[in-house]
Amino acid sequence: NCIKEATNSIESALQILLEQPCESLGKVIKLADIDNDIKKIISQMYGLVSNKDFVRHGGTIEQDIKKEDAEYFLNFSAISIQYLKSRISK
């Protein structure tokens, strides 16, 4: 659940910063005035966690997700939000 919530926090931060409360991360990231490679990294993270059963969606195949994996995504999300806030804040 940590990975799902960390990912959702990036989406929520972008929705707030860009005043787009109903857009998905995949759509709202395209509106952000940030480096295109960073957009790709965030989008790829979103795609990766969306493709893992039991992370963002239900599933039938158990995943081998470790504490270190969850910590990585939590830290990635935190630093991404800090970056987005500093680049986008009005």
JSON list of C-alpha atoms in Angstrom, two decimals:
[
{"chain": "A", "resi": 1, "resn": "ASN", "atom": "CA", "xyz": [0.00, 0.00, 0.00]},
{"chain": "A", "resi": 2, "resn": "CYS", "atom": "CA", "xyz": [2.97, 2.33, 0.61]},
{"chain": "A", "resi": 3, "resn": "ILE", "atom": "CA", "xyz": [3.89, 2.19, -3.08]},
{"chain": "A", "resi": 4, "resn": "LYS", "atom": "CA", "xyz": [0.32, 2.94, -4.17]},
{"chain": "A", "resi": 5, "resn": "GLU", "atom": "CA", "xyz": [-0.03, 5.85, -1.78]},
{"chain": "A", "resi": 6, "resn": "ALA", "atom": "CA", "xyz": [3.39, 7.26, -2.67]},
{"chain": "A", "resi": 7, "resn": "THR", "atom": "CA", "xyz": [2.40, 7.22, -6.35]},
{"chain": "A", "resi": 8, "resn": "ASN", "atom": "CA", "xyz": [-0.96, 8.80, -5.56]},
{"chain": "A", "resi": 9, "resn": "SER", "atom": "CA", "xyz": [0.82, 11.57, -3.66]},
{"chain": "A", "resi": 10, "resn": "ILE", "atom": "CA", "xyz": [2.71, 12.64, -6.79]},
{"chain": "A", "resi": 11, "resn": "GLU", "atom": "CA", "xyz": [-0.55, 12.68, -8.71]},
{"chain": "A", "resi": 12, "resn": "SER", "atom": "CA", "xyz": [-2.25, 14.74, -5.98]},
{"chain": "A", "resi": 13, "resn": "ALA", "atom": "CA", "xyz": [0.65, 17.20, -5.79]},
{"chain": "A", "resi": 14, "resn": "LEU", "atom": "CA", "xyz": [0.49, 17.80, -9.53]},
{"chain": "A", "resi": 15, "resn": "GLN", "atom": "CA", "xyz": [-3.29, 18.17, -9.44]},
{"chain": "A", "resi": 16, "resn": "ILE", "atom": "CA", "xyz": [-2.97, 20.84, -6.73]},
{"chain": "A", "resi": 17, "resn": "LEU", "atom": "CA", "xyz": [0.02, 22.65, -8.23]},
{"chain": "A", "resi": 18, "resn": "LEU", "atom": "CA", "xyz": [-1.51, 22.76, -11.71]},
{"chain": "A", "resi": 19, "resn": "GLU", "atom": "CA", "xyz": [-5.09, 23.29, -10.52]},
{"chain": "A", "resi": 20, "resn": "GLN", "atom": "CA", "xyz": [-6.29, 20.20, -12.36]},
{"chain": "A", "resi": 21, "resn": "PRO", "atom": "CA", "xyz": [-8.13, 18.24, -9.64]},
{"chain": "A", "resi": 22, "resn": "CYS", "atom": "CA", "xyz": [-9.74, 15.67, -11.93]},
{"chain": "A", "resi": 23, "resn": "GLU", "atom": "CA", "xyz": [-6.78, 14.69, -14.13]},
{"chain": "A", "resi": 24, "resn": "SER", "atom": "CA", "xyz": [-4.81, 11.47, -13.82]},
{"chain": "A", "resi": 25, "resn": "LEU", "atom": "CA", "xyz": [-1.05, 11.52, -13.29]},
{"chain": "A", "resi": 26, "resn": "GLY", "atom": "CA", "xyz": [-0.56, 10.43, -16.89]},
{"chain": "A", "resi": 27, "resn": "LYS", "atom": "CA", "xyz": [-2.43, 13.49, -18.14]},
{"chain": "A", "resi": 28, "resn": "VAL", "atom": "CA", "xyz": [-1.42, 16.11, -15.60]},
{"chain": "A", "resi": 29, "resn": "ILE", "atom": "CA", "xyz": [2.32, 15.39, -15.89]},
{"chain": "A", "resi": 30, "resn": "LYS", "atom": "CA", "xyz": [2.12, 16.49, -19.53]},
{"chain": "A", "resi": 31, "resn": "LEU", "atom": "CA", "xyz": [0.95, 19.93, -18.40]},
{"chain": "A", "resi": 32, "resn": "ALA", "atom": "CA", "xyz": [3.89, 20.48, -16.06]},
{"chain": "A", "resi": 33, "resn": "ASP", "atom": "CA", "xyz": [6.60, 22.89, -17.19]},
{"chain": "A", "resi": 34, "resn": "ILE", "atom": "CA", "xyz": [9.48, 20.62, -16.20]},
{"chain": "A", "resi": 35, "resn": "ASP", "atom": "CA", "xyz": [12.31, 18.81, -17.94]},
{"chain": "A", "resi": 36, "resn": "ASN", "atom": "CA", "xyz": [11.00, 16.20, -20.39]},
{"chain": "A", "resi": 37, "resn": "ASP", "atom": "CA", "xyz": [13.34, 13.51, -19.07]},
{"chain": "A", "resi": 38, "resn": "ILE", "atom": "CA", "xyz": [11.98, 14.02, -15.55]},
{"chain": "A", "resi": 39, "resn": "LYS", "atom": "CA", "xyz": [8.44, 13.76, -16.95]},
{"chain": "A", "resi": 40, "resn": "LYS", "atom": "CA", "xyz": [9.47, 10.42, -18.48]},
{"chain": "A", "resi": 41, "resn": "ILE", "atom": "CA", "xyz": [10.95, 9.15, -15.21]},
{"chain": "A", "resi": 42, "resn": "ILE", "atom": "CA", "xyz": [7.80, 9.99, -13.26]},
{"chain": "A", "resi": 43, "resn": "SER", "atom": "CA", "xyz": [5.59, 8.53, -15.99]},
{"chain": "A", "resi": 44, "resn": "GLN", "atom": "CA", "xyz": [7.65, 5.34, -16.09]},
{"chain": "A", "resi": 45, "resn": "MET", "atom": "CA", "xyz": [7.36, 4.97, -12.33]},
{"chain": "A", "resi": 46, "resn": "TYR", "atom": "CA", "xyz": [3.59, 5.34, -12.63]},
{"chain": "A", "resi": 47, "resn": "GLY", "atom": "CA", "xyz": [3.52, 2.72, -15.37]},
{"chain": "A", "resi": 48, "resn": "LEU", "atom": "CA", "xyz": [5.73, 0.33, -13.44]},
{"chain": "A", "resi": 49, "resn": "VAL", "atom": "CA", "xyz": [3.59, 0.36, -10.32]},
{"chain": "A", "resi": 50, "resn": "SER", "atom": "CA", "xyz": [0.39, 0.18, -12.38]},
{"chain": "A", "resi": 51, "resn": "ASN", "atom": "CA", "xyz": [1.65, -3.03, -13.98]},
{"chain": "A", "resi": 52, "resn": "LYS", "atom": "CA", "xyz": [2.32, -4.76, -10.65]},
{"chain": "A", "resi": 53, "resn": "ASP", "atom": "CA", "xyz": [-0.54, -6.87, -9.31]},
{"chain": "A", "resi": 54, "resn": "PHE", "atom": "CA", "xyz": [-1.63, -5.82, -5.81]},
{"chain": "A", "resi": 55, "resn": "VAL", "atom": "CA", "xyz": [0.12, -2.42, -5.99]},
{"chain": "A", "resi": 56, "resn": "ARG", "atom": "CA", "xyz": [-2.31, -0.04, -7.73]},
{"chain": "A", "resi": 57, "resn": "HIS", "atom": "CA", "xyz": [-4.81, -2.69, -8.82]},
{"chain": "A", "resi": 58, "resn": "GLY", "atom": "CA", "xyz": [-6.00, -6.07, -7.65]},
{"chain": "A", "resi": 59, "resn": "GLY", "atom": "CA", "xyz": [-4.40, -9.16, -9.04]},
{"chain": "A", "resi": 60, "resn": "THR", "atom": "CA", "xyz": [-4.05, -12.89, -9.06]},
{"chain": "A", "resi": 61, "resn": "ILE", "atom": "CA", "xyz": [-0.25, -13.24, -9.07]},
{"chain": "A", "resi": 62, "resn": "GLU", "atom": "CA", "xyz": [1.56, -12.59, -5.81]},
{"chain": "A", "resi": 63, "resn": "GLN", "atom": "CA", "xyz": [4.36, -10.04, -6.16]},
{"chain": "A", "resi": 64, "resn": "ASP", "atom": "CA", "xyz": [7.75, -10.29, -4.49]},
{"chain": "A", "resi": 65, "resn": "ILE", "atom": "CA", "xyz": [7.73, -6.73, -3.12]},
{"chain": "A", "resi": 66, "resn": "LYS", "atom": "CA", "xyz": [10.16, -6.10, -0.31]},
{"chain": "A", "resi": 67, "resn": "LYS", "atom": "CA", "xyz": [10.40, -3.36, 2.31]},
{"chain": "A", "resi": 68, "resn": "GLU", "atom": "CA", "xyz": [13.32, -1.87, 0.35]},
{"chain": "A", "resi": 69, "resn": "ASP", "atom": "CA", "xyz": [11.10, -1.58, -2.73]},
{"chain": "A", "resi": 70, "resn": "ALA", "atom": "CA", "xyz": [8.48, 0.32, -0.76]},
{"chain": "A", "resi": 71, "resn": "GLU", "atom": "CA", "xyz": [11.13, 2.60, 0.76]},
{"chain": "A", "resi": 72, "resn": "TYR", "atom": "CA", "xyz": [12.55, 3.33, -2.70]},
{"chain": "A", "resi": 73, "resn": "PHE", "atom": "CA", "xyz": [9.17, 4.43, -4.06]},
{"chain": "A", "resi": 74, "resn": "LEU", "atom": "CA", "xyz": [8.40, 6.41, -0.92]},
{"chain": "A", "resi": 75, "resn": "ASN", "atom": "CA", "xyz": [11.70, 8.31, -1.23]},
{"chain": "A", "resi": 76, "resn": "PHE", "atom": "CA", "xyz": [11.30, 8.73, -5.00]},
{"chain": "A", "resi": 77, "resn": "SER", "atom": "CA", "xyz": [7.86, 10.22, -4.46]},
{"chain": "A", "resi": 78, "resn": "ALA", "atom": "CA", "xyz": [9.08, 12.57, -1.74]},
{"chain": "A", "resi": 79, "resn": "ILE", "atom": "CA", "xyz": [11.94, 13.96, -3.82]},
{"chain": "A", "resi": 80, "resn": "SER", "atom": "CA", "xyz": [9.68, 14.20, -6.89]},
{"chain": "A", "resi": 81, "resn": "ILE", "atom": "CA", "xyz": [7.11, 16.23, -4.97]},
{"chain": "A", "resi": 82, "resn": "GLN", "atom": "CA", "xyz": [9.82, 18.54, -3.60]},
{"chain": "A", "resi": 83, "resn": "TYR", "atom": "CA", "xyz": [11.14, 19.06, -7.13]},
{"chain": "A", "resi": 84, "resn": "LEU", "atom": "CA", "xyz": [7.68, 19.65, -8.60]},
{"chain": "A", "resi": 85, "resn": "LYS", "atom": "CA", "xyz": [6.76, 22.11, -5.86]},
{"chain": "A", "resi": 86, "resn": "SER", "atom": "CA", "xyz": [9.93, 24.13, -6.36]},
{"chain": "A", "resi": 87, "resn": "ARG", "atom": "CA", "xyz": [9.53, 24.20, -10.14]},
{"chain": "A", "resi": 88, "resn": "ILE", "atom": "CA", "xyz": [5.79, 24.79, -10.40]},
{"chain": "A", "resi": 89, "resn": "SER", "atom": "CA", "xyz": [4.80, 26.82, -7.31]},
{"chain": "A", "resi": 90, "resn": "LYS", "atom": "CA", "xyz": [3.39, 30.23, -8.07]}
]
